[in-house]
Amino acid sequence: MDVVTSAISHISEIACPPCQTALSLMENHVKNDYLGGHLPTRLKGLDDALCGGIPFGALTELVGPAGIGKTQFCLKLSLLAALPTSYGGLDGCAIYIDTESKFNSRRLIEIAENSFPEIFHLKGMAQKLAGRIVVLRPTSLTEFTESLQQIKLSLLQHRVKLLLIDSMAALLSNECEWDQKASRQDSLGWHMSFLKSLSEFSRIPVVVTNQVRAQSSDYASSYPFQVHVRDQSIRNSERSESHLVGALGFNWAHAVNIRLILEAHSGKRFIKVAKSPISPPLAFPYFVSSSGITLETDNGIEVAGPDINTIRCQGMVLRIP
């Protein structure tokens, strides 16, 4: 019996990770600084809030209604990944998975010309940057899954520094009806786990856009502690009988590391840090110009309570799980 107990104890010591202090974690982070890092968005207020930008080794979500600027954001990020490090870029390739055929090369060039005129007009630079952005257009979930498998094998070989998926929700909505929850959630669960492991394994930022969909106000709150939110939504039912929620649901919402909500109200657009382990909830007013998304001010507006996860679109109150 003693031999068995000793063997179990020995196996446990090998299998279980050792305890670490905050100091040891900090020292390890400094020692392995190459494992960290961020892709700056060039939106100063947002970069400051996220301690540098879109983090490496993490899954970042952009969620909002159609036409709010999610693809504009993605186009700018792909350029920043391709930009030389001397100009604040990652000097690598970006893989852009375009599931809705929204990628527009002319718009990409327009953003580049107006954002980085000092480098984009150098001889051959436009072709070099554009050649670093690889666009894939899977027409089905099966093709998308095959693309992910190929991407994992080529990440290190081709200096891939960013993976963009615009959008994940479109693929799932094309494959199965929304009422087939079990099938959709099973498929989403596998892809969600794969993308998270891919980002951690390769230490690159993975950015995924999420659509919104209508949901009855009866389901505006899904947890017992959100009763006050449900009661308030019922009182406001004369303004809106339904809500828009994140199309990928609660499991996806909990899985992402960073969530940025893009919304519009009071005649302005806002990008809101709704979920982050390092930033408080903040909202930044922005507009879309010839150079892409531009913040009106670098000073974020503090957000609290139910407003953190609320999406507004031109006065209509919409909530996302």
PDB file of C-alpha atoms in Angstrom:
ATOM      1  CA  MET A   1       0.000   0.000   0.000  1.00  0.00           C
ATOM      2  CA  ASP A   2       2.862   2.353   0.822  1.00  0.00           C
ATOM      3  CA  VAL A   3       4.380   1.663  -2.572  1.00  0.00           C
ATOM      4  CA  VAL A   4       1.116   2.563  -4.308  1.00  0.00           C
ATOM      5  CA  THR A   5       0.728   5.734  -2.258  1.00  0.00           C
ATOM      6  CA  SER A   6       4.299   6.736  -3.015  1.00  0.00           C
ATOM      7  CA  ALA A   7       3.797   6.062  -6.736  1.00  0.00           C
ATOM      8  CA  ILE A   8       0.613   8.140  -6.831  1.00  0.00           C
ATOM      9  CA  SER A   9       2.374  10.983  -5.022  1.00  0.00           C
ATOM     10  CA  HIS A  10       5.306  10.841  -7.440  1.00  0.00           C
ATOM     11  CA  ILE A  11       3.036  10.802 -10.504  1.00  0.00           C
ATOM     12  CA  SER A  12       1.032  13.727  -9.108  1.00  0.00           C
ATOM     13  CA  GLU A  13       4.194  15.803  -8.671  1.00  0.00           C
ATOM     14  CA  ILE A  14       5.135  15.173 -12.303  1.00  0.00           C
ATOM     15  CA  ALA A  15       1.649  15.666 -13.785  1.00  0.00           C
ATOM     16  CA  CYS A  16       0.497  18.674 -11.762  1.00  0.00           C
ATOM     17  CA  PRO A  17       1.987  22.090 -12.566  1.00  0.00           C
ATOM     18  CA  PRO A  18       3.953  23.655  -9.697  1.00  0.00           C
ATOM     19  CA  CYS A  19       2.539  26.573  -7.733  1.00  0.00           C
ATOM     20  CA  GLN A  20       3.752  29.970  -8.885  1.00  0.00           C
ATOM     21  CA  THR A  21       3.755  33.372  -7.241  1.00  0.00           C
ATOM     22  CA  ALA A  22       2.860  36.639  -8.932  1.00  0.00           C
ATOM     23  CA  LEU A  23       6.546  37.545  -8.771  1.00  0.00           C
ATOM     24  CA  SER A  24       7.658  34.352 -10.542  1.00  0.00           C
ATOM     25  CA  LEU A  25       5.028  34.866 -13.245  1.00  0.00           C
ATOM     26  CA  MET A  26       6.234  38.432 -13.811  1.00  0.00           C
ATOM     27  CA  GLU A  27       9.889  37.343 -13.966  1.00  0.00           C
ATOM     28  CA  ASN A  28       8.986  34.567 -16.414  1.00  0.00           C
ATOM     29  CA  HIS A  29       7.077  37.046 -18.593  1.00  0.00           C
ATOM     30  CA  VAL A  30      10.091  39.379 -18.721  1.00  0.00           C
ATOM     31  CA  LYS A  31      12.437  36.463 -19.470  1.00  0.00           C
ATOM     32  CA  ASN A  32      10.213  35.222 -22.306  1.00  0.00           C
ATOM     33  CA  ASP A  33       9.195  38.610 -23.661  1.00  0.00           C
ATOM     34  CA  TYR A  34       9.050  37.194 -27.194  1.00  0.00           C
ATOM     35  CA  LEU A  35       5.951  35.227 -26.165  1.00  0.00           C
ATOM     36  CA  GLY A  36       4.073  38.426 -25.433  1.00  0.00           C
ATOM     37  CA  GLY A  37       3.481  41.433 -27.628  1.00  0.00           C
ATOM     38  CA  HIS A  38       0.670  43.290 -29.352  1.00  0.00           C
ATOM     39  CA  LEU A  39      -0.386  44.445 -32.792  1.00  0.00           C
ATOM     40  CA  PRO A  40      -0.934  48.218 -32.430  1.00  0.00           C
ATOM     41  CA  THR A  41      -4.195  49.388 -34.003  1.00  0.00           C
ATOM     42  CA  ARG A  42      -2.864  52.961 -34.412  1.00  0.00           C
ATOM     43  CA  LEU A  43      -5.917  54.098 -32.413  1.00  0.00           C
ATOM     44  CA  LYS A  44      -4.018  55.585 -29.490  1.00  0.00           C
ATOM     45  CA  GLY A  45      -6.787  55.548 -26.913  1.00  0.00           C
ATOM     46  CA  LEU A  46      -7.704  51.944 -27.698  1.00  0.00           C
ATOM     47  CA  ASP A  47      -4.063  50.835 -27.752  1.00  0.00           C
ATOM     48  CA  ASP A  48      -3.467  52.472 -24.377  1.00  0.00           C
ATOM     49  CA  ALA A  49      -6.527  50.741 -22.921  1.00  0.00           C
ATOM     50  CA  LEU A  50      -5.340  47.352 -24.220  1.00  0.00           C
ATOM     51  CA  CYS A  51      -1.732  48.005 -23.094  1.00  0.00           C
ATOM     52  CA  GLY A  52      -0.388  48.039 -26.636  1.00  0.00           C
ATOM     53  CA  GLY A  53      -3.095  46.850 -28.991  1.00  0.00           C
ATOM     54  CA  ILE A  54      -4.474  43.486 -30.131  1.00  0.00           C
ATOM     55  CA  PRO A  55      -2.624  40.887 -27.998  1.00  0.00           C
ATOM     56  CA  PHE A  56      -0.597  37.990 -29.357  1.00  0.00           C
ATOM     57  CA  GLY A  57      -1.726  34.494 -28.430  1.00  0.00           C
ATOM     58  CA  ALA A  58      -5.329  35.572 -27.819  1.00  0.00           C
ATOM     59  CA  LEU A  59      -8.713  35.497 -29.535  1.00  0.00           C
ATOM     60  CA  THR A  60     -10.169  38.957 -30.164  1.00  0.00           C
ATOM     61  CA  GLU A  61     -13.755  39.489 -31.290  1.00  0.00           C
ATOM     62  CA  LEU A  62     -15.262  42.431 -33.153  1.00  0.00           C
ATOM     63  CA  VAL A  63     -19.050  42.365 -32.835  1.00  0.00           C
ATOM     64  CA  GLY A  64     -21.651  44.754 -34.169  1.00  0.00           C
ATOM     65  CA  PRO A  65     -24.420  45.299 -36.720  1.00  0.00           C
ATOM     66  CA  ALA A  66     -23.816  45.302 -40.461  1.00  0.00           C
ATOM     67  CA  GLY A  67     -22.167  48.416 -41.859  1.00  0.00           C
ATOM     68  CA  ILE A  68     -20.752  49.568 -38.515  1.00  0.00           C
ATOM     69  CA  GLY A  69     -17.079  49.252 -39.569  1.00  0.00           C
ATOM     70  CA  LYS A  70     -15.905  45.746 -38.618  1.00  0.00           C
ATOM     71  CA  THR A  71     -14.432  45.011 -42.056  1.00  0.00           C
ATOM     72  CA  GLN A  72     -12.813  48.473 -42.163  1.00  0.00           C
ATOM     73  CA  PHE A  73     -11.087  47.614 -38.893  1.00  0.00           C
ATOM     74  CA  CYS A  74      -9.909  44.267 -40.285  1.00  0.00           C
ATOM     75  CA  LEU A  75      -8.500  45.807 -43.465  1.00  0.00           C
ATOM     76  CA  LYS A  76      -6.424  48.240 -41.418  1.00  0.00           C
ATOM     77  CA  LEU A  77      -5.161  45.455 -39.150  1.00  0.00           C
ATOM     78  CA  SER A  78      -4.044  43.386 -42.147  1.00  0.00           C
ATOM     79  CA  LEU A  79      -2.009  46.338 -43.409  1.00  0.00           C
ATOM     80  CA  LEU A  80      -0.434  46.867 -39.992  1.00  0.00           C
ATOM     81  CA  ALA A  81       0.646  43.231 -39.854  1.00  0.00           C
ATOM     82  CA  ALA A  82       2.350  43.574 -43.258  1.00  0.00           C
ATOM     83  CA  LEU A  83       3.986  46.920 -42.494  1.00  0.00           C
ATOM     84  CA  PRO A  84       7.760  46.907 -41.746  1.00  0.00           C
ATOM     85  CA  THR A  85       8.688  47.002 -38.065  1.00  0.00           C
ATOM     86  CA  SER A  86      10.451  50.350 -38.596  1.00  0.00           C
ATOM     87  CA  TYR A  87       7.009  51.816 -39.290  1.00  0.00           C
ATOM     88  CA  GLY A  88       5.309  50.106 -36.366  1.00  0.00           C
ATOM     89  CA  GLY A  89       4.142  46.977 -38.175  1.00  0.00           C
ATOM     90  CA  LEU A  90       4.868  43.278 -37.692  1.00  0.00           C
ATOM     91  CA  ASP A  91       6.755  42.829 -41.002  1.00  0.00           C
ATOM     92  CA  GLY A  92       4.950  39.599 -41.808  1.00  0.00           C
ATOM     93  CA  CYS A  93       2.026  38.036 -43.613  1.00  0.00           C
ATOM     94  CA  ALA A  94      -1.645  38.291 -42.751  1.00  0.00           C
ATOM     95  CA  ILE A  95      -4.168  35.596 -43.597  1.00  0.00           C
ATOM     96  CA  TYR A  96      -7.582  37.113 -44.243  1.00  0.00           C
ATOM     97  CA  ILE A  97     -10.433  34.570 -44.348  1.00  0.00           C
ATOM     98  CA  ASP A  98     -13.228  36.410 -46.150  1.00  0.00           C
ATOM     99  CA  THR A  99     -16.441  34.420 -45.744  1.00  0.00           C
ATOM    100  CA  GLU A 100     -18.822  37.126 -47.012  1.00  0.00           C
ATOM    101  CA  SER A 101     -16.832  38.414 -50.007  1.00  0.00           C
ATOM    102  CA  LYS A 102     -16.443  41.807 -48.340  1.00  0.00           C
ATOM    103  CA  PHE A 103     -12.696  42.123 -48.810  1.00  0.00           C
ATOM    104  CA  ASN A 104     -12.138  45.022 -51.210  1.00  0.00           C
ATOM    105  CA  SER A 105      -8.618  45.486 -52.597  1.00  0.00           C
ATOM    106  CA  ARG A 106      -9.363  49.036 -53.775  1.00  0.00           C
ATOM    107  CA  ARG A 107     -10.494  50.013 -50.296  1.00  0.00           C
ATOM    108  CA  LEU A 108      -7.362  48.362 -48.870  1.00  0.00           C
ATOM    109  CA  ILE A 109      -5.156  50.476 -51.134  1.00  0.00           C
ATOM    110  CA  GLU A 110      -7.114  53.638 -50.277  1.00  0.00           C
ATOM    111  CA  ILE A 111      -6.622  53.011 -46.557  1.00  0.00           C
ATOM    112  CA  ALA A 112      -2.909  52.344 -47.108  1.00  0.00           C
ATOM    113  CA  GLU A 113      -2.371  55.465 -49.235  1.00  0.00           C
ATOM    114  CA  ASN A 114      -4.030  57.713 -46.665  1.00  0.00           C
ATOM    115  CA  SER A 115      -2.680  56.030 -43.527  1.00  0.00           C
ATOM    116  CA  PHE A 116       0.931  55.423 -44.578  1.00  0.00           C
ATOM    117  CA  PRO A 117       1.703  57.805 -47.470  1.00  0.00           C
ATOM    118  CA  GLU A 118       5.401  58.041 -46.517  1.00  0.00           C
ATOM    119  CA  ILE A 119       5.950  54.324 -47.152  1.00  0.00           C
ATOM    120  CA  PHE A 120       3.176  53.293 -49.518  1.00  0.00           C
ATOM    121  CA  HIS A 121       4.462  55.512 -52.316  1.00  0.00           C
ATOM    122  CA  LEU A 122       7.978  54.049 -52.188  1.00  0.00           C
ATOM    123  CA  LYS A 123       8.809  52.113 -55.333  1.00  0.00           C
ATOM    124  CA  GLY A 124       7.497  48.568 -55.147  1.00  0.00           C
ATOM    125  CA  MET A 125       6.194  48.927 -51.596  1.00  0.00           C
ATOM    126  CA  ALA A 126       2.511  48.790 -52.549  1.00  0.00           C
ATOM    127  CA  GLN A 127       3.032  45.482 -54.326  1.00  0.00           C
ATOM    128  CA  LYS A 128       5.123  44.148 -51.440  1.00  0.00           C
ATOM    129  CA  LEU A 129       2.520  44.972 -48.795  1.00  0.00           C
ATOM    130  CA  ALA A 130      -0.388  43.708 -50.876  1.00  0.00           C
ATOM    131  CA  GLY A 131       1.519  40.497 -51.570  1.00  0.00           C
ATOM    132  CA  ARG A 132       1.787  39.832 -47.850  1.00  0.00           C
ATOM    133  CA  ILE A 133      -1.999  39.725 -47.369  1.00  0.00           C
ATOM    134  CA  VAL A 134      -3.333  36.303 -48.332  1.00  0.00           C
ATOM    135  CA  VAL A 135      -7.108  36.192 -48.882  1.00  0.00           C
ATOM    136  CA  LEU A 136      -9.040  32.937 -48.582  1.00  0.00           C
ATOM    137  CA  ARG A 137     -12.719  32.630 -49.470  1.00  0.00           C
ATOM    138  CA  PRO A 138     -14.137  29.314 -48.240  1.00  0.00           C
ATOM    139  CA  THR A 139     -17.670  28.684 -49.441  1.00  0.00           C
ATOM    140  CA  SER A 140     -18.571  26.150 -46.771  1.00  0.00           C
ATOM    141  CA  LEU A 141     -17.722  25.155 -43.226  1.00  0.00           C
ATOM    142  CA  THR A 142     -15.888  22.110 -44.585  1.00  0.00           C
ATOM    143  CA  GLU A 143     -13.641  24.285 -46.759  1.00  0.00           C
ATOM    144  CA  PHE A 144     -13.071  26.610 -43.806  1.00  0.00           C
ATOM    145  CA  THR A 145     -12.032  23.698 -41.585  1.00  0.00           C
ATOM    146  CA  GLU A 146      -9.598  22.454 -44.244  1.00  0.00           C
ATOM    147  CA  SER A 147      -8.169  25.981 -44.526  1.00  0.00           C
ATOM    148  CA  LEU A 148      -7.533  26.105 -40.786  1.00  0.00           C
ATOM    149  CA  GLN A 149      -5.657  22.812 -40.893  1.00  0.00           C
ATOM    150  CA  GLN A 150      -3.452  24.086 -43.713  1.00  0.00           C
ATOM    151  CA  ILE A 151      -2.892  27.389 -41.926  1.00  0.00           C
ATOM    152  CA  LYS A 152      -1.633  25.646 -38.803  1.00  0.00           C
ATOM    153  CA  LEU A 153       1.035  23.845 -40.841  1.00  0.00           C
ATOM    154  CA  SER A 154       2.196  26.972 -42.676  1.00  0.00           C
ATOM    155  CA  LEU A 155       2.171  29.520 -39.825  1.00  0.00           C
ATOM    156  CA  LEU A 156       5.861  29.256 -38.975  1.00  0.00           C
ATOM    157  CA  GLN A 157       7.066  28.652 -42.547  1.00  0.00           C
ATOM    158  CA  HIS A 158       5.538  31.778 -44.055  1.00  0.00           C
ATOM    159  CA  ARG A 159       6.002  34.311 -41.226  1.00  0.00           C
ATOM    160  CA  VAL A 160       2.277  34.666 -40.639  1.00  0.00           C
ATOM    161  CA  LYS A 161       1.731  37.374 -38.027  1.00  0.00           C
ATOM    162  CA  LEU A 162      -2.060  37.759 -38.075  1.00  0.00           C
ATOM    163  CA  LEU A 163      -5.155  35.651 -38.739  1.00  0.00           C
ATOM    164  CA  LEU A 164      -8.430  37.426 -39.534  1.00  0.00           C
ATOM    165  CA  ILE A 165     -11.815  35.728 -39.972  1.00  0.00           C
ATOM    166  CA  ASP A 166     -14.572  37.971 -41.335  1.00  0.00           C
ATOM    167  CA  SER A 167     -16.936  36.504 -40.310  1.00  0.00           C
ATOM    168  CA  MET A 168     -17.324  33.253 -38.408  1.00  0.00           C
ATOM    169  CA  ALA A 169     -21.073  33.667 -37.978  1.00  0.00           C
ATOM    170  CA  ALA A 170     -21.650  33.774 -41.740  1.00  0.00           C
ATOM    171  CA  LEU A 171     -20.189  30.297 -42.199  1.00  0.00           C
ATOM    172  CA  LEU A 172     -22.344  28.765 -39.499  1.00  0.00           C
ATOM    173  CA  SER A 173     -25.523  30.475 -40.673  1.00  0.00           C
ATOM    174  CA  ASN A 174     -24.950  29.124 -44.177  1.00  0.00           C
ATOM    175  CA  GLU A 175     -24.397  25.567 -42.918  1.00  0.00           C
ATOM    176  CA  CYS A 176     -27.298  25.113 -40.540  1.00  0.00           C
ATOM    177  CA  GLU A 177     -30.453  26.811 -39.402  1.00  0.00           C
ATOM    178  CA  TRP A 178     -30.329  28.819 -36.209  1.00  0.00           C
ATOM    179  CA  ASP A 179     -32.900  26.571 -34.534  1.00  0.00           C
ATOM    180  CA  GLN A 180     -30.581  23.568 -34.895  1.00  0.00           C
ATOM    181  CA  LYS A 181     -28.768  24.615 -31.732  1.00  0.00           C
ATOM    182  CA  ALA A 182     -27.093  21.318 -30.889  1.00  0.00           C
ATOM    183  CA  SER A 183     -25.516  20.923 -34.329  1.00  0.00           C
ATOM    184  CA  ARG A 184     -24.417  24.548 -34.463  1.00  0.00           C
ATOM    185  CA  GLN A 185     -22.954  24.565 -30.960  1.00  0.00           C
ATOM    186  CA  ASP A 186     -21.030  21.322 -31.537  1.00  0.00           C
ATOM    187  CA  SER A 187     -19.471  22.705 -34.693  1.00  0.00           C
ATOM    188  CA  LEU A 188     -18.786  26.071 -33.095  1.00  0.00           C
ATOM    189  CA  GLY A 189     -17.209  24.422 -30.056  1.00  0.00           C
ATOM    190  CA  TRP A 190     -14.633  22.579 -32.159  1.00  0.00           C
ATOM    191  CA  HIS A 191     -13.709  25.653 -34.200  1.00  0.00           C
ATOM    192  CA  MET A 192     -13.600  27.822 -31.087  1.00  0.00           C
ATOM    193  CA  SER A 193     -11.142  25.455 -29.380  1.00  0.00           C
ATOM    194  CA  PHE A 194      -9.061  25.130 -32.543  1.00  0.00           C
ATOM    195  CA  LEU A 195      -8.746  28.909 -32.986  1.00  0.00           C
ATOM    196  CA  LYS A 196      -7.775  29.445 -29.350  1.00  0.00           C
ATOM    197  CA  SER A 197      -5.131  26.712 -29.482  1.00  0.00           C
ATOM    198  CA  LEU A 198      -3.909  28.090 -32.820  1.00  0.00           C
ATOM    199  CA  SER A 199      -3.419  31.570 -31.364  1.00  0.00           C
ATOM    200  CA  GLU A 200      -1.639  30.214 -28.280  1.00  0.00           C
ATOM    201  CA  PHE A 201       0.539  27.807 -30.256  1.00  0.00           C
ATOM    202  CA  SER A 202       1.634  30.341 -32.862  1.00  0.00           C
ATOM    203  CA  ARG A 203       1.676  33.402 -30.564  1.00  0.00           C
ATOM    204  CA  ILE A 204      -0.125  35.555 -33.113  1.00  0.00           C
ATOM    205  CA  PRO A 205      -3.269  37.661 -32.754  1.00  0.00           C
ATOM    206  CA  VAL A 206      -6.433  35.984 -34.057  1.00  0.00           C
ATOM    207  CA  VAL A 207      -9.288  38.399 -34.829  1.00  0.00           C
ATOM    208  CA  VAL A 208     -12.805  37.186 -35.578  1.00  0.00           C
ATOM    209  CA  THR A 209     -15.833  39.297 -36.474  1.00  0.00           C
ATOM    210  CA  ASN A 210     -19.257  38.368 -35.173  1.00  0.00           C
ATOM    211  CA  GLN A 211     -22.619  39.367 -36.566  1.00  0.00           C
ATOM    212  CA  VAL A 212     -25.736  40.147 -34.564  1.00  0.00           C
ATOM    213  CA  ARG A 213     -29.154  38.545 -34.757  1.00  0.00           C
ATOM    214  CA  ALA A 214     -32.632  39.287 -33.440  1.00  0.00           C
ATOM    215  CA  GLN A 215     -33.811  37.732 -30.216  1.00  0.00           C
ATOM    216  CA  SER A 216     -37.121  38.041 -28.403  1.00  0.00           C
ATOM    217  CA  SER A 217     -37.146  40.353 -25.393  1.00  0.00           C
ATOM    218  CA  ASP A 218     -38.339  37.354 -23.344  1.00  0.00           C
ATOM    219  CA  TYR A 219     -34.760  36.095 -23.555  1.00  0.00           C
ATOM    220  CA  ALA A 220     -33.078  39.407 -22.938  1.00  0.00           C
ATOM    221  CA  SER A 221     -31.651  37.993 -19.755  1.00  0.00           C
ATOM    222  CA  SER A 222     -30.498  34.449 -19.441  1.00  0.00           C
ATOM    223  CA  TYR A 223     -29.226  34.314 -15.875  1.00  0.00           C
ATOM    224  CA  PRO A 224     -31.143  34.687 -12.589  1.00  0.00           C
ATOM    225  CA  PHE A 225     -28.970  37.623 -11.524  1.00  0.00           C
ATOM    226  CA  GLN A 226     -30.075  39.532 -14.633  1.00  0.00           C
ATOM    227  CA  VAL A 227     -33.717  39.762 -13.581  1.00  0.00           C
ATOM    228  CA  HIS A 228     -33.516  43.536 -13.278  1.00  0.00           C
ATOM    229  CA  VAL A 229     -32.272  43.702 -16.881  1.00  0.00           C
ATOM    230  CA  ARG A 230     -35.197  41.586 -18.073  1.00  0.00           C
ATOM    231  CA  ASP A 231     -37.683  43.697 -16.120  1.00  0.00           C
ATOM    232  CA  GLN A 232     -36.236  46.880 -17.591  1.00  0.00           C
ATOM    233  CA  SER A 233     -36.396  45.441 -21.133  1.00  0.00           C
ATOM    234  CA  ILE A 234     -40.056  44.580 -20.624  1.00  0.00           C
ATOM    235  CA  ARG A 235     -40.799  48.135 -19.502  1.00  0.00           C
ATOM    236  CA  ASN A 236     -39.041  49.403 -22.619  1.00  0.00           C
ATOM    237  CA  SER A 237     -40.882  47.013 -24.929  1.00  0.00           C
ATOM    238  CA  GLU A 238     -42.808  49.836 -26.540  1.00  0.00           C
ATOM    239  CA  ARG A 239     -39.477  50.994 -27.998  1.00  0.00           C
ATOM    240  CA  SER A 240     -38.213  47.606 -29.050  1.00  0.00           C
ATOM    241  CA  GLU A 241     -39.909  44.225 -29.008  1.00  0.00           C
ATOM    242  CA  SER A 242     -36.714  42.370 -29.816  1.00  0.00           C
ATOM    243  CA  HIS A 243     -32.994  42.663 -29.229  1.00  0.00           C
ATOM    244  CA  LEU A 244     -29.965  41.994 -31.357  1.00  0.00           C
ATOM    245  CA  VAL A 245     -27.547  39.610 -29.703  1.00  0.00           C
ATOM    246  CA  GLY A 246     -24.184  38.186 -30.685  1.00  0.00           C
ATOM    247  CA  ALA A 247     -24.904  35.607 -33.364  1.00  0.00           C
ATOM    248  CA  LEU A 248     -22.442  33.059 -31.971  1.00  0.00           C
ATOM    249  CA  GLY A 249     -24.121  32.813 -28.557  1.00  0.00           C
ATOM    250  CA  PHE A 250     -23.030  32.547 -24.929  1.00  0.00           C
ATOM    251  CA  ASN A 251     -20.377  29.833 -25.261  1.00  0.00           C
ATOM    252  CA  TRP A 252     -18.517  31.893 -27.819  1.00  0.00           C
ATOM    253  CA  ALA A 253     -18.940  35.056 -25.734  1.00  0.00           C
ATOM    254  CA  HIS A 254     -17.261  33.376 -22.765  1.00  0.00           C
ATOM    255  CA  ALA A 255     -14.445  31.893 -24.867  1.00  0.00           C
ATOM    256  CA  VAL A 256     -13.042  35.052 -26.469  1.00  0.00           C
ATOM    257  CA  ASN A 257     -10.251  36.849 -24.620  1.00  0.00           C
ATOM    258  CA  ILE A 258     -11.040  40.358 -25.877  1.00  0.00           C
ATOM    259  CA  ARG A 259     -14.426  41.644 -27.041  1.00  0.00           C
ATOM    260  CA  LEU A 260     -14.764  44.947 -28.857  1.00  0.00           C
ATOM    261  CA  ILE A 261     -18.333  46.079 -29.519  1.00  0.00           C
ATOM    262  CA  LEU A 262     -18.984  48.488 -32.369  1.00  0.00           C
ATOM    263  CA  GLU A 263     -22.224  50.420 -31.974  1.00  0.00           C
ATOM    264  CA  ALA A 264     -23.985  53.607 -33.081  1.00  0.00           C
ATOM    265  CA  HIS A 265     -26.165  56.002 -31.074  1.00  0.00           C
ATOM    266  CA  SER A 266     -26.658  59.721 -30.497  1.00  0.00           C
ATOM    267  CA  GLY A 267     -25.467  60.393 -34.034  1.00  0.00           C
ATOM    268  CA  LYS A 268     -22.044  58.820 -33.373  1.00  0.00           C
ATOM    269  CA  ARG A 269     -20.291  55.485 -33.661  1.00  0.00           C
ATOM    270  CA  PHE A 270     -18.496  53.972 -30.690  1.00  0.00           C
ATOM    271  CA  ILE A 271     -15.983  51.182 -30.236  1.00  0.00           C
ATOM    272  CA  LYS A 272     -16.335  49.719 -26.786  1.00  0.00           C
ATOM    273  CA  VAL A 273     -13.968  47.515 -24.805  1.00  0.00           C
ATOM    274  CA  ALA A 274     -16.606  45.182 -23.365  1.00  0.00           C
ATOM    275  CA  LYS A 275     -14.332  42.354 -22.253  1.00  0.00           C
ATOM    276  CA  SER A 276     -10.638  42.448 -21.435  1.00  0.00           C
ATOM    277  CA  PRO A 277      -8.485  41.020 -18.634  1.00  0.00           C
ATOM    278  CA  ILE A 278      -6.408  44.198 -18.539  1.00  0.00           C
ATOM    279  CA  SER A 279      -8.743  47.083 -19.373  1.00  0.00           C
ATOM    280  CA  PRO A 280     -11.821  48.552 -17.692  1.00  0.00           C
ATOM    281  CA  PRO A 281     -14.911  48.944 -19.889  1.00  0.00           C
ATOM    282  CA  LEU A 282     -14.343  52.018 -22.042  1.00  0.00           C
ATOM    283  CA  ALA A 283     -16.065  53.469 -25.125  1.00  0.00           C
ATOM    284  CA  PHE A 284     -14.360  55.578 -27.798  1.00  0.00           C
ATOM    285  CA  PRO A 285     -16.299  57.629 -30.374  1.00  0.00           C
ATOM    286  CA  TYR A 286     -15.009  57.061 -33.899  1.00  0.00           C
ATOM    287  CA  PHE A 287     -15.731  57.744 -37.550  1.00  0.00           C
ATOM    288  CA  VAL A 288     -14.830  55.973 -40.778  1.00  0.00           C
ATOM    289  CA  SER A 289     -12.699  58.003 -43.165  1.00  0.00           C
ATOM    290  CA  SER A 290     -10.474  57.439 -46.185  1.00  0.00           C
ATOM    291  CA  SER A 291      -7.790  56.110 -43.808  1.00  0.00           C
ATOM    292  CA  GLY A 292     -10.126  53.662 -42.094  1.00  0.00           C
ATOM    293  CA  ILE A 293     -11.391  53.928 -38.526  1.00  0.00           C
ATOM    294  CA  THR A 294     -10.312  57.083 -36.669  1.00  0.00           C
ATOM    295  CA  LEU A 295     -11.020  57.946 -33.040  1.00  0.00           C
ATOM    296  CA  GLU A 296     -12.589  61.330 -32.336  1.00  0.00           C
ATOM    297  CA  THR A 297     -10.765  61.445 -29.001  1.00  0.00           C
ATOM    298  CA  ASP A 298      -8.224  59.269 -27.226  1.00  0.00           C
ATOM    299  CA  ASN A 299     -10.050  59.693 -23.936  1.00  0.00           C
ATOM    300  CA  GLY A 300     -12.327  56.747 -23.355  1.00  0.00           C
ATOM    301  CA  ILE A 301     -15.750  57.109 -21.767  1.00  0.00           C
ATOM    302  CA  GLU A 302     -16.213  54.870 -18.730  1.00  0.00           C
ATOM    303  CA  VAL A 303     -19.006  52.326 -19.081  1.00  0.00           C
ATOM    304  CA  ALA A 304     -20.712  50.536 -16.192  1.00  0.00           C
ATOM    305  CA  GLY A 305     -23.511  48.088 -15.425  1.00  0.00           C
ATOM    306  CA  PRO A 306     -25.709  46.671 -18.205  1.00  0.00           C
ATOM    307  CA  ASP A 307     -24.301  49.229 -20.669  1.00  0.00           C
ATOM    308  CA  ILE A 308     -21.052  47.240 -20.840  1.00  0.00           C
ATOM    309  CA  ASN A 309     -22.622  44.486 -22.930  1.00  0.00           C
ATOM    310  CA  THR A 310     -25.340  46.565 -24.570  1.00  0.00           C
ATOM    311  CA  ILE A 311     -25.283  47.366 -28.271  1.00  0.00           C
ATOM    312  CA  ARG A 312     -27.117  50.415 -29.508  1.00  0.00           C
ATOM    313  CA  CYS A 313     -27.864  51.109 -33.131  1.00  0.00           C
ATOM    314  CA  GLN A 314     -29.300  54.533 -33.970  1.00  0.00           C
ATOM    315  CA  GLY A 315     -31.419  54.759 -30.826  1.00  0.00           C
ATOM    316  CA  MET A 316     -32.680  51.166 -30.819  1.00  0.00           C
ATOM    317  CA  VAL A 317     -31.432  49.348 -27.730  1.00  0.00           C
ATOM    318  CA  LEU A 318     -29.832  46.002 -28.552  1.00  0.00           C
ATOM    319  CA  ARG A 319     -28.166  43.552 -26.196  1.00  0.00           C
ATOM    320  CA  ILE A 320     -25.518  40.916 -26.794  1.00  0.00           C
ATOM    321  CA  PRO A 321     -24.803  38.000 -24.467  1.00  0.00           C
TER     322      PRO A 321
END
